[in-house]
CSV table of C-alpha atoms and ligand atoms in Angstrom, one decimal:
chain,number,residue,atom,x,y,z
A,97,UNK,CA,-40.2,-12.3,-11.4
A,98,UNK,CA,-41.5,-12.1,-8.1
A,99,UNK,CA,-42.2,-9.5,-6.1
A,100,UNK,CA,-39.0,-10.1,-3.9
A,101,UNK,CA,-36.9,-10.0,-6.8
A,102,UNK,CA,-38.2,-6.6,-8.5
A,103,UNK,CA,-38.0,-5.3,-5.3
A,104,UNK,CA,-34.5,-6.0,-5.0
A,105,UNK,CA,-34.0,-5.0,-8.6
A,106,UNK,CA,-35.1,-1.7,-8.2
A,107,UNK,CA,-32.9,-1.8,-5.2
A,108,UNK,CA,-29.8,-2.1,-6.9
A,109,UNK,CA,-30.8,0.3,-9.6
A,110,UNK,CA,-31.7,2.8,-7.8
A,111,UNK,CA,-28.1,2.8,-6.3
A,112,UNK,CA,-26.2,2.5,-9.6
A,113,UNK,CA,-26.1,5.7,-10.3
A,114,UNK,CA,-25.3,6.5,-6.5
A,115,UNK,CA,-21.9,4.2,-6.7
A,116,UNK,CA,-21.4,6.0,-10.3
A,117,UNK,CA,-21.0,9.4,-9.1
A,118,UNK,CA,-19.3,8.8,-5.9
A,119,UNK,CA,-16.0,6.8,-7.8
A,120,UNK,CA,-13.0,9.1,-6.3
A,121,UNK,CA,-11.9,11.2,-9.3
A,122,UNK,CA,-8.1,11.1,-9.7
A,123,UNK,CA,-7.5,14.2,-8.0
A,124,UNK,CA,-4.8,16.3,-8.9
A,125,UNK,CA,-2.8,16.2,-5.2
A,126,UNK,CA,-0.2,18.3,-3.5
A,127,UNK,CA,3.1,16.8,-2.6
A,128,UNK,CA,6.0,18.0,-0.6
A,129,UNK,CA,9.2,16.9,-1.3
A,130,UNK,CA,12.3,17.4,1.2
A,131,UNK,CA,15.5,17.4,0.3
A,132,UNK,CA,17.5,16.1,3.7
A,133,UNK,CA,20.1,18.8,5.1
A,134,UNK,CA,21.2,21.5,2.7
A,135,UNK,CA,23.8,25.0,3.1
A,136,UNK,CA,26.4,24.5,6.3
A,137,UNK,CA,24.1,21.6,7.1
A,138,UNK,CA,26.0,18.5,4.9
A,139,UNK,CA,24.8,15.8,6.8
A,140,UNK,CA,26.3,12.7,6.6
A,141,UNK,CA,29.5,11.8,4.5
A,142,UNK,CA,31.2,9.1,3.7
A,143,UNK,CA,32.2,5.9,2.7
A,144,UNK,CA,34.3,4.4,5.2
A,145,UNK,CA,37.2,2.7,3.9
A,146,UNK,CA,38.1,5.1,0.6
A,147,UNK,CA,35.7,5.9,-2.5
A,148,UNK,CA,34.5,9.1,-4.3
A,149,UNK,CA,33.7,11.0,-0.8
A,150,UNK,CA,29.9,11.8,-0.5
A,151,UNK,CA,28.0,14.5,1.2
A,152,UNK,CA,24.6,13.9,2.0
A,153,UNK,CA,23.0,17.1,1.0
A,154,UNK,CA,23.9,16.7,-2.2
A,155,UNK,CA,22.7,13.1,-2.9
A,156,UNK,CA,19.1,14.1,-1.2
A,157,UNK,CA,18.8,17.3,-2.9
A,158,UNK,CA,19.9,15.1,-6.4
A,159,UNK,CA,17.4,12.3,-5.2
A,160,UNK,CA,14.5,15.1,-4.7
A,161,UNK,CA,15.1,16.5,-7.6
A,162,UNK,CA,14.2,13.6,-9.9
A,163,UNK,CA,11.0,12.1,-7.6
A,164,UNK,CA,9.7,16.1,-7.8
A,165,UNK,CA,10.2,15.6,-11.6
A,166,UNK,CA,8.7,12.1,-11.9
A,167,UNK,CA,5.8,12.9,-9.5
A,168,UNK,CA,4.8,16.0,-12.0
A,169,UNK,CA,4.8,13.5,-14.8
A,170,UNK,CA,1.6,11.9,-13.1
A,171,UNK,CA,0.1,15.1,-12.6
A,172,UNK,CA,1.1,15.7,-8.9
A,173,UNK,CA,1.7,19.2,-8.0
A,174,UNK,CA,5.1,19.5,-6.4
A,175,UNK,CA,6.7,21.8,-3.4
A,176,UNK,CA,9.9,21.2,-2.8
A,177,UNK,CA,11.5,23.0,0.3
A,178,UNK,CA,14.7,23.5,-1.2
A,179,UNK,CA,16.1,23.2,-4.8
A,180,UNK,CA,19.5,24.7,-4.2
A,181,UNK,CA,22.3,24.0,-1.8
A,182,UNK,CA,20.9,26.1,0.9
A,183,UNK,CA,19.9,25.4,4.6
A,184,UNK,CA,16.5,25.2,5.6
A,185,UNK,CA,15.9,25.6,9.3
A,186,UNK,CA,15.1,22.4,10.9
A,187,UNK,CA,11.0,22.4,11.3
A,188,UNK,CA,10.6,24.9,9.0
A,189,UNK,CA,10.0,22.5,6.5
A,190,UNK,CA,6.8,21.5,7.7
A,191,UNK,CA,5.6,25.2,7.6
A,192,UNK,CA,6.7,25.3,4.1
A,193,UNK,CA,4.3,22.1,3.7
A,194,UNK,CA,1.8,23.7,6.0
A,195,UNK,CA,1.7,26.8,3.9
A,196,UNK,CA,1.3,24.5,0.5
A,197,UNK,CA,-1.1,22.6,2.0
A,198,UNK,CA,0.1,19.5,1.5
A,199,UNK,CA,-1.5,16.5,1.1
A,200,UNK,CA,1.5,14.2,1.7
A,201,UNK,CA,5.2,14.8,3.1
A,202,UNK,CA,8.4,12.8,1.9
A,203,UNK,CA,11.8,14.0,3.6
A,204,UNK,CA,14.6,12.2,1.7
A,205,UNK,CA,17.8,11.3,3.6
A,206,UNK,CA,21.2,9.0,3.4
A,207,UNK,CA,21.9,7.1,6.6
A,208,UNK,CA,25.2,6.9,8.3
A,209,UNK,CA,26.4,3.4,10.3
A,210,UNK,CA,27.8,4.5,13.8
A,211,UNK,CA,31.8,4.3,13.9
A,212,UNK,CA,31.3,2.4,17.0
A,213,UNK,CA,29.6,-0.7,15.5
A,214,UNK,CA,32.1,-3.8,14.6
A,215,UNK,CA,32.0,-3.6,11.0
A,216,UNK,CA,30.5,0.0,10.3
A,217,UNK,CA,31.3,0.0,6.4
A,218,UNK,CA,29.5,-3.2,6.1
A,219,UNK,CA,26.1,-1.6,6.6
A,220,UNK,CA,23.9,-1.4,4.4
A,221,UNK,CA,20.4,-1.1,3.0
A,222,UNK,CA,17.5,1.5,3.5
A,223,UNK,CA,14.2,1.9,6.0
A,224,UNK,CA,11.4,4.1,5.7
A,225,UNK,CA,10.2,6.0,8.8
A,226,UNK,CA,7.2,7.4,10.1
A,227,UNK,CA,6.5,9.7,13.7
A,228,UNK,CA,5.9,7.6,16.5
A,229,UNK,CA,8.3,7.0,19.8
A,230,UNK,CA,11.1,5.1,18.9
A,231,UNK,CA,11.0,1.9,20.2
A,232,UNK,CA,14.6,0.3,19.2
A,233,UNK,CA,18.1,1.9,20.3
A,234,UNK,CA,18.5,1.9,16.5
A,235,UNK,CA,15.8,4.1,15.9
A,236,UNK,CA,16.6,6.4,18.3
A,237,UNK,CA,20.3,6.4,16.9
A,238,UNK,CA,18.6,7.4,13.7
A,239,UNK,CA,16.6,10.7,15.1
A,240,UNK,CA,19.5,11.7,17.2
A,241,UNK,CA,21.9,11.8,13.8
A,242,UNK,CA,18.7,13.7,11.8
A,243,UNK,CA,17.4,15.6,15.0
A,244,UNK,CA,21.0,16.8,15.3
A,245,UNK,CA,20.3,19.4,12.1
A,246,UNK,CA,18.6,21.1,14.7
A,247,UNK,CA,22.2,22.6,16.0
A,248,UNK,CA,22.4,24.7,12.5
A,249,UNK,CA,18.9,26.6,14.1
A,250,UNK,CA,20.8,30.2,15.1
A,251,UNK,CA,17.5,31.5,16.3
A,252,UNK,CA,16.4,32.4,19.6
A,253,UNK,CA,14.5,29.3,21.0
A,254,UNK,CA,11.2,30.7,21.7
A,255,UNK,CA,8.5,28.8,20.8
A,256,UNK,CA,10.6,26.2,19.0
A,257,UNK,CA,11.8,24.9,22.0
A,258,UNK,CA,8.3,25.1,24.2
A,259,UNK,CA,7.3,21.7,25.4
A,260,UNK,CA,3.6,22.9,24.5
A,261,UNK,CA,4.2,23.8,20.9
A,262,UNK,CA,5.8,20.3,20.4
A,263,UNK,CA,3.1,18.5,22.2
A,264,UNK,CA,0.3,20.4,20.1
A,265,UNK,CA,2.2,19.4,17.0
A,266,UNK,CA,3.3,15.9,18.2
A,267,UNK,CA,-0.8,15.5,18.9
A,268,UNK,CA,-1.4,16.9,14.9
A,269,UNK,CA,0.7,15.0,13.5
A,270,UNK,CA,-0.7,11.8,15.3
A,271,UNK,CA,-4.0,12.4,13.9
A,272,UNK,CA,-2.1,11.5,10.9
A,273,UNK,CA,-0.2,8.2,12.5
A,274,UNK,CA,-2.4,5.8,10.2
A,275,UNK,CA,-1.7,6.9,6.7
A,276,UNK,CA,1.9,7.9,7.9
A,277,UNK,CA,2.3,3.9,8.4
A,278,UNK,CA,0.5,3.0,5.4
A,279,UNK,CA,2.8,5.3,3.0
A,280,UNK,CA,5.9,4.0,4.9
A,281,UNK,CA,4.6,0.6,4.2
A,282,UNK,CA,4.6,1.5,0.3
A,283,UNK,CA,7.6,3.6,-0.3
A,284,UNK,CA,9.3,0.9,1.6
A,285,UNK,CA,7.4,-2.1,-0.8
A,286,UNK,CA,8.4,0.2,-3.6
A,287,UNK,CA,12.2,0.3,-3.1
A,288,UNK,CA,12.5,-3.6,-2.4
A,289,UNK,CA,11.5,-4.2,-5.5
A,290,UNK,CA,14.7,-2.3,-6.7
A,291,UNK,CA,17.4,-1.5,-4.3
A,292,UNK,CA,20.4,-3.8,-3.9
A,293,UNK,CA,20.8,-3.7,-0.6
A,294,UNK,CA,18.4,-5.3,2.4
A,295,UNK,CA,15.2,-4.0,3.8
A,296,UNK,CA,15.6,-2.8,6.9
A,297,UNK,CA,11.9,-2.2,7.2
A,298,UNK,CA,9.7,0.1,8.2
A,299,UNK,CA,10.9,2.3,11.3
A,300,UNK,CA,9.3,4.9,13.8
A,301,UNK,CA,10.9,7.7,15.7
A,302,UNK,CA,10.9,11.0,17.0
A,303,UNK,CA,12.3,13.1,13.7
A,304,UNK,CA,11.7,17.0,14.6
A,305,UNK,CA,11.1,17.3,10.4
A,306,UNK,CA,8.2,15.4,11.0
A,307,UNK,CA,6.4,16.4,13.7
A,308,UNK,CA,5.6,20.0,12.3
A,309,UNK,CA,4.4,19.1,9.0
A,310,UNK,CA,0.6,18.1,9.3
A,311,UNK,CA,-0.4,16.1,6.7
A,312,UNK,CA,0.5,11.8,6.3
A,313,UNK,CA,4.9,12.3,6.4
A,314,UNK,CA,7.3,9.9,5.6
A,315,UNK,CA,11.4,9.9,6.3
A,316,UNK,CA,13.4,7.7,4.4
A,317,UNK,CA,16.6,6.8,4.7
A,318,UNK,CA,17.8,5.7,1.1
A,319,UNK,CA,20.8,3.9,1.8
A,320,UNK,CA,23.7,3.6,4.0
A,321,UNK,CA,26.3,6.2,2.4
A,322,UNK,CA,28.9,5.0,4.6
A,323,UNK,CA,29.3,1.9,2.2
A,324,UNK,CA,31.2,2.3,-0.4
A,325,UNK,CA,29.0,0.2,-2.6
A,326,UNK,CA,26.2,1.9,-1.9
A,327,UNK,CA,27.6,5.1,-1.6
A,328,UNK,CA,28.1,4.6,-5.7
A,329,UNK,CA,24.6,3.4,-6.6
A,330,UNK,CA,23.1,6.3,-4.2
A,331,UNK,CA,25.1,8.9,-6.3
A,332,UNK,CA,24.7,7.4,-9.6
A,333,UNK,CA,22.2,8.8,-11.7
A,334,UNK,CA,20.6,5.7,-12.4
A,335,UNK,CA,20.3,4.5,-8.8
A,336,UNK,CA,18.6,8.1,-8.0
A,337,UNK,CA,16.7,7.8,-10.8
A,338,UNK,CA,15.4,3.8,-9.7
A,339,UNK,CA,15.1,5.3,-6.1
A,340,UNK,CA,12.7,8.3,-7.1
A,341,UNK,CA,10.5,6.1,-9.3
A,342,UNK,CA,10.3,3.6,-6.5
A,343,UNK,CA,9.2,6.6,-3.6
A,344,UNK,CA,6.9,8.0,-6.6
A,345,UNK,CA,5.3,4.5,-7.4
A,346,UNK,CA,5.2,4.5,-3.4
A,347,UNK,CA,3.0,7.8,-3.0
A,348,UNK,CA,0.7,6.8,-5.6
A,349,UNK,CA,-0.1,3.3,-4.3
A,350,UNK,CA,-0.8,4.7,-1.0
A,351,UNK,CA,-3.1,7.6,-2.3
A,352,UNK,CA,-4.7,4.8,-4.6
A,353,UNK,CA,-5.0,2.8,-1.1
A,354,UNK,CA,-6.4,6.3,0.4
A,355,UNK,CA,-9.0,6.6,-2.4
A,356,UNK,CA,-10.4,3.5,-2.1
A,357,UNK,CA,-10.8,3.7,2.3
A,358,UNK,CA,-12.3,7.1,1.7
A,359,UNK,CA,-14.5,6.5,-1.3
A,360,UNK,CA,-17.6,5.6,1.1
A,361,UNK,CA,-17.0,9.2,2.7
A,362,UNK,CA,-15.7,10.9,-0.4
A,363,UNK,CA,-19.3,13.0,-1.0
A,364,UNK,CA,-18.7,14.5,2.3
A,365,UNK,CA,-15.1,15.3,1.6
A,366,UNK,CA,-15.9,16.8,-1.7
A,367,UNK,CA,-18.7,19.4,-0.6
A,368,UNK,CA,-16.1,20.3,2.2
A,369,UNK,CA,-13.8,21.2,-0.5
A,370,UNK,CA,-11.0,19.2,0.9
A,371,UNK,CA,-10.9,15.5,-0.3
A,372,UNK,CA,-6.9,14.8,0.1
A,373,UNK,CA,-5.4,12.9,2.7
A,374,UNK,CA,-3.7,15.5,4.6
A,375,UNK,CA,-7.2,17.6,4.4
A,376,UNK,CA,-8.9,18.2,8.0
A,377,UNK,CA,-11.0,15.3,9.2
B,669,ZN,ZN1,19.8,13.1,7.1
């Protein structure tokens, strides 16, 4: 050998056991499952046209249930900020993921077609959203119709209402705008490869839900509940049961993703104690 080659030999060997060590473990992660509306606060119901009526809250707390189950069976420590029919004030839910430190957010929900559009039981399919400015009049129809939860909030406004607070949570949650996108991208991958209706792709907007939790959140709109069709598979147990292992299978691609972007800082991460991805950085 010559002298180039040990050279590089001892090179690569003497970083072996460096890449060994600094493999991301799987690490046991914390993630917070909402259940969409709740209490007073139905939602959404439906379908146009006749069918088994439908309340939202119902199908997103059923819907929660299951992905909160399926995510423990892969070792995932679960929060869920409801598990009974009760209302949880709109933006609390972020302080109840805040509190659990959280490493990722999922706020399950059933979307609705607007009576105004020319065939509005014909809608269909489902769209994963992340916070960002709407950019499409059907975003923004979407926020108005989840931001509208708000009206249930009997509480004096204070600092709910204080353009600060929402601009210093807005900015927060931004640091987050990345990984948001990237679990959107997955959940959304996720459910094409099992729902029956059509990708409506993934979505931004302004949903108030979002912007106080501060870790990578996701909204996602599991199907239109104002088609009768769908409005059946959403409430069947099977079709909650395909649509929770899809958003699970979702989660864990993107924290498998998230492992293998941070692996080059992971040694940092670890020593800091914090090595998820909603963790400071
Ligand atoms: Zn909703």
């Amino acid at each position: 050998m010559t002298a180039a080659v040990l050279m590089v030999v001892a090179a690569l060997s003497a970083f072996a056991p460096e890449s060994a060590t600094v493999r991301p473990r799987p690490a046991r992660r914390t993630i917070v499952v909402d259940a969409g509306h709740g209490g007073r606060d139905n939602g959404m119901h439906g379908p146009i046209g006749g069918g088994p009526p439908i309340y939202e809250k119902n199908i997103t707390l059923a819907v929660a249930k299951k992905l909160a189950a399926d995510l423990e069976s892969r070792g995932m420590t679960v929060v869920m900020t409801r598990k009974t029919d009760t209302l949880v004030t709109l933006g609390d839910q972020g302080k109840i993921a805040n509190e659990a430190r959280g490493d990722l957010f999922i706020s399950v929900h059933v979307n609705a077609a607007n009576t105004g559009w020319k065939d509005p039981g014909g809608a269909r399919g489902y769209e994963t959203y992340f916070l960002a400015e709407a950019k499409t009049e059907d975003e923004r129809r979407v926020a108005r119709m989840e931001n509208a939860s708000a009206r249930f909030d009997t509480r004096s406004s204070g600092d709910r209402d204080n353009p600060l607070t929402f601009l210093l949570n807005d900015m927060m949650q931004n640091e987050h705008l990345r990984e948001s996108s990237d679990l959107a991208q997955t959940i959304q991958g996720q459910l094409r490869k099992i729902h029956p209706g059509p990708s409506r792709g993934v979505k931004q907007a302004g949903f108030i839900v979002l912007v106080t939790a501060f870790m990578p959140s996701v909204l996602v709109e599991i199907g239109f509940g104002t088609n009768p069709a769908e409005a059946a598979w959403i409430s069947s147990a099977d079709g909650q049961f395909q649509i929770a292992n899809a958003i699970a299978d979702g989660a864990m691609e993107y924290l498998a993703h998230f492992d293998r972007r941070s692996s080059a800082s992971s040694s940092a991460n670890v020593a800091a104690g914090r090595s998820g991805p909603g963790a400071p950085r």
